[in-house]
mmCIF file of C-alpha atoms and ligand atoms in Angstrom:
data_model
loop_
_atom_site.group_PDB
_atom_site.id
_atom_site.type_symbol
_atom_site.label_atom_id
_atom_site.label_comp_id
_atom_site.label_asym_id
_atom_site.label_seq_id
_atom_site.Cartn_x
_atom_site.Cartn_y
_atom_site.Cartn_z
ATOM 1 C CA MET A 1 101.203 71.435 12.413
ATOM 2 C CA ASN A 2 100.442 72.183 16.057
ATOM 3 C CA GLY A 3 96.892 70.934 16.356
ATOM 4 C CA ILE A 4 95.133 67.637 16.817
ATOM 5 C CA LEU A 5 92.620 66.162 14.395
ATOM 6 C CA ILE A 6 89.947 63.788 15.677
ATOM 7 C CA SER A 7 87.239 62.287 13.478
ATOM 8 C CA PHE A 8 83.975 60.584 14.377
ATOM 9 C CA GLU A 9 82.507 57.800 12.298
ATOM 10 C CA GLY A 10 79.628 55.377 12.364
ATOM 11 C CA ILE A 11 76.525 54.336 10.540
ATOM 12 C CA ASP A 12 73.659 56.793 10.736
ATOM 13 C CA ALA A 13 71.877 57.413 14.062
ATOM 14 C CA SER A 14 74.791 56.144 16.133
ATOM 15 C CA GLY A 15 74.810 59.177 18.449
ATOM 16 C CA LYS A 16 78.154 60.653 17.435
ATOM 17 C CA THR A 17 76.914 64.234 17.145
ATOM 18 C CA THR A 18 75.964 64.397 20.851
ATOM 19 C CA GLN A 19 79.413 63.160 21.806
ATOM 20 C CA ILE A 20 81.142 65.669 19.554
ATOM 21 C CA THR A 21 79.294 68.516 21.286
ATOM 22 C CA ARG A 22 80.311 67.181 24.706
ATOM 23 C CA LEU A 23 83.955 66.810 23.738
ATOM 24 C CA GLU A 24 83.948 70.289 22.223
ATOM 25 C CA SER A 25 82.747 71.807 25.525
ATOM 26 C CA TYR A 26 85.235 69.786 27.537
ATOM 27 C CA LEU A 27 88.174 70.868 25.407
ATOM 28 C CA GLN A 28 87.076 74.508 25.415
ATOM 29 C CA GLU A 29 86.798 74.438 29.205
ATOM 30 C CA HIS A 30 90.405 73.231 29.274
ATOM 31 C CA GLY A 31 91.667 76.091 27.155
ATOM 32 C CA PHE A 32 91.720 74.562 23.682
ATOM 33 C CA ASP A 33 90.648 76.277 20.508
ATOM 34 C CA VAL A 34 88.143 73.898 18.929
ATOM 35 C CA LEU A 35 86.745 73.737 15.414
ATOM 36 C CA VAL A 36 83.832 71.399 14.693
ATOM 37 C CA LYS A 37 82.919 70.532 11.108
ATOM 38 C CA ARG A 38 80.600 68.048 9.480
ATOM 39 C CA GLU A 39 80.804 66.150 6.235
ATOM 40 C CA PRO A 40 79.541 66.342 3.629
ATOM 41 C CA GLY A 41 79.559 70.135 3.811
ATOM 42 C CA GLY A 42 81.244 72.298 6.407
ATOM 43 C CA THR A 43 82.070 75.049 3.924
ATOM 44 C CA LYS A 44 79.773 77.296 1.907
ATOM 45 C CA LEU A 45 80.565 75.420 -1.300
ATOM 46 C CA GLY A 46 80.512 72.052 0.421
ATOM 47 C CA GLU A 47 77.013 72.669 1.800
ATOM 48 C CA LYS A 48 75.773 73.032 -1.768
ATOM 49 C CA ILE A 49 77.267 69.635 -2.547
ATOM 50 C CA ARG A 50 75.659 68.264 0.616
ATOM 51 C CA ASP A 51 72.234 69.371 -0.624
ATOM 52 C CA VAL A 52 72.763 67.520 -3.899
ATOM 53 C CA LEU A 53 74.008 64.362 -2.165
ATOM 54 C CA LEU A 54 71.268 64.097 0.427
ATOM 55 C CA ASP A 55 68.381 65.112 -1.827
ATOM 56 C CA PRO A 56 66.042 62.106 -2.333
ATOM 57 C CA ALA A 57 65.710 63.332 -5.935
ATOM 58 C CA SER A 58 69.349 62.252 -6.471
ATOM 59 C CA HIS A 59 68.329 58.595 -6.152
ATOM 60 C CA ASP A 60 69.790 57.590 -9.515
ATOM 61 C CA MET A 61 73.200 59.152 -8.848
ATOM 62 C CA HIS A 62 75.978 56.838 -9.953
ATOM 63 C CA PRO A 63 78.192 55.611 -7.065
ATOM 64 C CA ARG A 64 81.287 57.115 -8.704
ATOM 65 C CA MET A 65 79.624 60.505 -8.910
ATOM 66 C CA GLU A 66 78.524 60.137 -5.309
ATOM 67 C CA PHE A 67 82.062 59.307 -4.213
ATOM 68 C CA LEU A 68 83.626 62.166 -6.147
ATOM 69 C CA LEU A 69 81.157 64.672 -4.739
ATOM 70 C CA TYR A 70 81.934 63.596 -1.179
ATOM 71 C CA SER A 71 85.627 63.866 -2.024
ATOM 72 C CA ALA A 72 85.205 67.301 -3.603
ATOM 73 C CA SER A 73 83.439 68.617 -0.530
ATOM 74 C CA ARG A 74 86.195 67.112 1.659
ATOM 75 C CA ALA A 75 89.021 68.692 -0.351
ATOM 76 C CA GLN A 76 87.522 72.148 0.111
ATOM 77 C CA LEU A 77 86.999 71.614 3.830
ATOM 78 C CA VAL A 78 90.567 70.436 4.403
ATOM 79 C CA GLU A 79 92.149 73.331 2.519
ATOM 80 C CA GLN A 80 89.816 76.115 3.593
ATOM 81 C CA ASP A 81 89.288 75.288 7.255
ATOM 82 C CA VAL A 82 91.020 72.260 8.704
ATOM 83 C CA LEU A 83 94.645 72.826 7.709
ATOM 84 C CA PRO A 84 94.710 76.548 8.590
ATOM 85 C CA PHE A 85 93.106 75.828 11.978
ATOM 86 C CA LEU A 86 95.589 73.099 12.811
ATOM 87 C CA LYS A 87 98.413 75.614 12.480
ATOM 88 C CA ARG A 88 97.253 77.392 15.629
ATOM 89 C CA GLU A 89 98.593 76.622 19.088
ATOM 90 C CA ARG A 90 96.437 74.338 21.270
ATOM 91 C CA SER A 91 93.960 73.704 18.495
ATOM 92 C CA VAL A 92 91.719 70.679 18.039
ATOM 93 C CA VAL A 93 89.565 69.945 14.992
ATOM 94 C CA LEU A 94 86.625 67.595 15.491
ATOM 95 C CA LEU A 95 85.217 66.157 12.278
ATOM 96 C CA ASP A 96 81.749 64.643 12.136
ATOM 97 C CA ARG A 97 82.755 62.139 9.414
ATOM 98 C CA TYR A 98 85.893 62.190 7.284
ATOM 99 C CA TYR A 99 87.396 59.962 4.614
ATOM 100 C CA ASP A 100 86.699 56.699 6.473
ATOM 101 C CA SER A 101 83.039 57.371 5.613
ATOM 102 C CA SER A 102 83.953 57.088 1.949
ATOM 103 C CA THR A 103 85.975 53.923 2.492
ATOM 104 C CA ALA A 104 83.059 52.357 4.372
ATOM 105 C CA TYR A 105 80.004 53.716 2.494
ATOM 106 C CA GLN A 106 81.304 54.076 -1.056
ATOM 107 C CA GLY A 107 84.023 51.396 -0.932
ATOM 108 C CA ALA A 108 82.421 48.635 1.133
ATOM 109 C CA GLY A 109 78.759 49.743 0.907
ATOM 110 C CA ARG A 110 78.561 50.665 -2.780
ATOM 111 C CA LYS A 111 81.312 48.211 -3.734
ATOM 112 C CA LEU A 112 83.581 50.695 -5.497
ATOM 113 C CA ASP A 113 87.166 49.609 -6.055
ATOM 114 C CA LEU A 114 88.797 49.965 -2.636
ATOM 115 C CA ALA A 115 92.271 50.777 -3.903
ATOM 116 C CA ALA A 116 90.845 53.601 -6.043
ATOM 117 C CA VAL A 117 88.774 54.891 -3.136
ATOM 118 C CA LYS A 118 91.820 55.001 -0.887
ATOM 119 C CA GLN A 119 93.865 56.763 -3.551
ATOM 120 C CA VAL A 120 91.233 59.457 -4.063
ATOM 121 C CA ASN A 121 90.820 59.809 -0.294
ATOM 122 C CA HIS A 122 94.510 60.550 -0.026
ATOM 123 C CA PHE A 123 94.349 63.015 -2.912
ATOM 124 C CA ALA A 124 91.275 64.835 -1.569
ATOM 125 C CA THR A 125 92.742 65.256 1.901
ATOM 126 C CA ALA A 126 96.320 66.052 0.809
ATOM 127 C CA GLY A 127 97.263 63.066 2.962
ATOM 128 C CA LEU A 128 95.878 64.518 6.193
ATOM 129 C CA VAL A 129 95.241 61.559 8.525
ATOM 130 C CA PRO A 130 93.423 62.005 11.860
ATOM 131 C CA HIS A 131 95.376 61.445 15.069
ATOM 132 C CA LEU A 132 92.382 59.569 16.422
ATOM 133 C CA THR A 133 89.129 58.248 14.965
ATOM 134 C CA PHE A 134 86.161 57.076 17.016
ATOM 135 C CA PHE A 135 83.958 54.494 15.340
ATOM 136 C CA PHE A 136 80.477 54.374 16.868
ATOM 137 C CA ASP A 137 79.449 50.820 16.288
ATOM 138 C CA LEU A 138 75.757 50.017 16.372
ATOM 139 C CA PRO A 139 74.043 46.858 15.151
ATOM 140 C CA LEU A 140 71.726 47.503 12.242
ATOM 141 C CA LYS A 141 68.527 46.710 14.142
ATOM 142 C CA GLU A 142 69.323 49.277 16.802
ATOM 143 C CA ALA A 143 70.236 51.910 14.188
ATOM 144 C CA ARG A 144 66.952 51.410 12.347
ATOM 145 C CA LYS A 145 65.009 51.786 15.592
ATOM 146 C CA ARG A 146 66.649 55.119 16.240
ATOM 147 C CA GLN A 147 66.061 56.604 12.825
ATOM 148 C CA GLU A 148 63.326 59.117 12.322
ATOM 149 C CA GLN A 149 60.413 58.451 9.988
ATOM 150 C CA GLU A 150 61.581 60.823 7.298
ATOM 151 C CA ALA A 151 64.367 59.014 5.462
ATOM 152 C CA ASP A 152 66.881 60.938 3.389
ATOM 153 C CA ARG A 153 68.384 59.307 0.320
ATOM 154 C CA LEU A 154 71.089 57.337 2.083
ATOM 155 C CA GLU A 155 68.986 56.387 5.035
ATOM 156 C CA SER A 156 66.539 54.756 2.657
ATOM 157 C CA SER A 157 69.245 52.391 1.355
ATOM 158 C CA GLY A 158 68.759 48.716 2.078
ATOM 159 C CA ASP A 159 69.888 46.645 5.054
ATOM 160 C CA ASP A 160 72.554 44.835 3.030
ATOM 161 C CA PHE A 161 74.134 48.177 2.201
ATOM 162 C CA TYR A 162 74.265 49.086 5.868
ATOM 163 C CA GLU A 163 75.711 45.753 6.864
ATOM 164 C CA ARG A 164 78.454 46.028 4.245
ATOM 165 C CA THR A 165 79.193 49.568 5.413
ATOM 166 C CA ARG A 166 79.480 48.444 9.018
ATOM 167 C CA GLN A 167 81.788 45.633 7.992
ATOM 168 C CA GLY A 168 83.827 48.201 6.050
ATOM 169 C CA TYR A 169 84.311 50.197 9.241
ATOM 170 C CA LEU A 170 85.256 47.102 11.219
ATOM 171 C CA LYS A 171 87.882 46.316 8.597
ATOM 172 C CA ILE A 172 89.417 49.784 8.978
ATOM 173 C CA CYS A 173 89.499 49.216 12.755
ATOM 174 C CA ALA A 174 91.360 45.958 12.222
ATOM 175 C CA GLU A 175 93.800 47.545 9.765
ATOM 176 C CA GLU A 176 94.568 50.654 11.817
ATOM 177 C CA PRO A 177 94.255 49.734 15.492
ATOM 178 C CA ASN A 178 96.387 52.660 16.648
ATOM 179 C CA ARG A 179 94.183 55.294 15.062
ATOM 180 C CA MET A 180 90.775 53.656 15.289
ATOM 181 C CA VAL A 181 88.813 53.338 18.531
ATOM 182 C CA ARG A 182 85.673 51.232 18.313
ATOM 183 C CA LEU A 183 82.950 52.312 20.710
ATOM 184 C CA ASP A 184 79.849 50.296 21.519
ATOM 185 C CA ALA A 185 77.254 52.934 20.629
ATOM 186 C CA SER A 186 74.433 51.057 22.345
ATOM 187 C CA GLN A 187 75.893 52.022 25.747
ATOM 188 C CA PRO A 188 74.446 54.910 27.787
ATOM 189 C CA PRO A 189 75.770 58.268 26.478
ATOM 190 C CA ASP A 190 77.657 59.060 29.718
ATOM 191 C CA GLU A 191 79.673 55.870 29.454
ATOM 192 C CA ILE A 192 80.587 56.637 25.874
ATOM 193 C CA THR A 193 81.678 60.141 26.899
ATOM 194 C CA ALA A 194 83.914 58.670 29.611
ATOM 195 C CA GLN A 195 85.574 56.310 27.122
ATOM 196 C CA ILE A 196 86.158 59.141 24.669
ATOM 197 C CA LEU A 197 87.690 61.411 27.297
ATOM 198 C CA GLU A 198 89.961 58.665 28.548
ATOM 199 C CA LYS A 199 91.307 58.125 25.056
ATOM 200 C CA VAL A 200 91.628 61.830 24.238
ATOM 201 C CA LYS A 201 93.612 62.372 27.433
ATOM 202 C CA THR A 202 96.208 59.890 26.218
ATOM 203 C CA LEU A 203 96.717 62.113 23.190
ATOM 204 C CA ILE A 204 96.413 65.612 24.610
ATOM 205 C CA ARG A 205 97.974 66.837 27.813
ATOM 206 C CA ILE A 206 95.108 68.319 29.759
ATOM 207 C CA SER A 207 95.961 70.368 32.817
HETATM 208 P P1 TYD B 1 74.046 63.094 7.737
HETATM 209 O O1 TYD B 1 72.618 63.499 7.762
HETATM 210 O O2 TYD B 1 75.083 64.115 8.045
HETATM 211 O O3 TYD B 1 74.206 61.797 8.617
HETATM 212 P P2 TYD B 1 74.960 61.538 9.956
HETATM 213 O O4 TYD B 1 74.303 62.386 10.989
HETATM 214 O O5 TYD B 1 74.766 60.070 10.175
HETATM 215 O O6 TYD B 1 76.412 61.870 9.732
HETATM 216 O O7 TYD B 1 74.305 62.479 6.302
HETATM 217 C C1 TYD B 1 75.511 62.081 5.867
HETATM 218 C C2 TYD B 1 75.279 60.839 5.052
HETATM 219 O O8 TYD B 1 76.283 60.752 4.039
HETATM 220 C C3 TYD B 1 75.376 59.580 5.874
HETATM 221 O O9 TYD B 1 74.372 58.674 5.476
HETATM 222 C C4 TYD B 1 76.716 59.009 5.488
HETATM 223 C C5 TYD B 1 76.917 59.499 4.105
HETATM 224 N N1 TYD B 1 78.326 59.650 3.704
HETATM 225 C C6 TYD B 1 78.870 58.828 2.730
HETATM 226 O O10 TYD B 1 78.175 57.934 2.210
HETATM 227 N N2 TYD B 1 80.166 59.011 2.337
HETATM 228 C C7 TYD B 1 80.947 59.991 2.864
HETATM 229 O O11 TYD B 1 82.129 60.129 2.484
HETATM 230 C C8 TYD B 1 80.371 60.851 3.863
HETATM 231 C C9 TYD B 1 81.184 61.955 4.475
HETATM 232 C C10 TYD B 1 79.062 60.656 4.242
#
């Protein structure tokens, strides 16, 4: 594998998508081949799963079904797009969410068995671990303020769910300090960009 895989995580409305776009432009300007994908979805089949997952009409979906659908979408994305892209020279894949979302949302948030979640994560991704993962940390109150009126199914989940999810992310940060970078997402966007670039430059030689 020649390429670099970087994932972006955080509870909803934490501003990660803006930062992904900025990093994509920066890397392209420096001669890298960049692929950006979002989860759930990112492939034709995965987008169909995304529609099912985010549809408010899916409100009675069992947490195990939810988890397996996210995992199914992820497996397709890894095999169809991510792994082939990483074989290229000077390639970088930026993922807007990856398996840490399942550990945090389905494991911690929905209280599914964590060992099982981690096992399925490994299976779905064929063991593909990101080189770097940015966690956009935002207190619940701030996240709620930022959210638009129209809530999708997950965004209409309760505050306790969000708090557990956030704690789930913080636990991953504590367990994997080399991979995980916690960012204070309440900072001005330019400061966050600077912190991301600083970290990425430690990983990728940019000339
Ligand atoms: P999306 O609208 O893409 O939100 P965001 O812009 O915050 O990424 O919706 C994705 C939602 O799915 C989000 O609420 C997080 C949730 N999710 C999980 O619960 N588990 C997962 O494994 C993934 C990838 C996402």
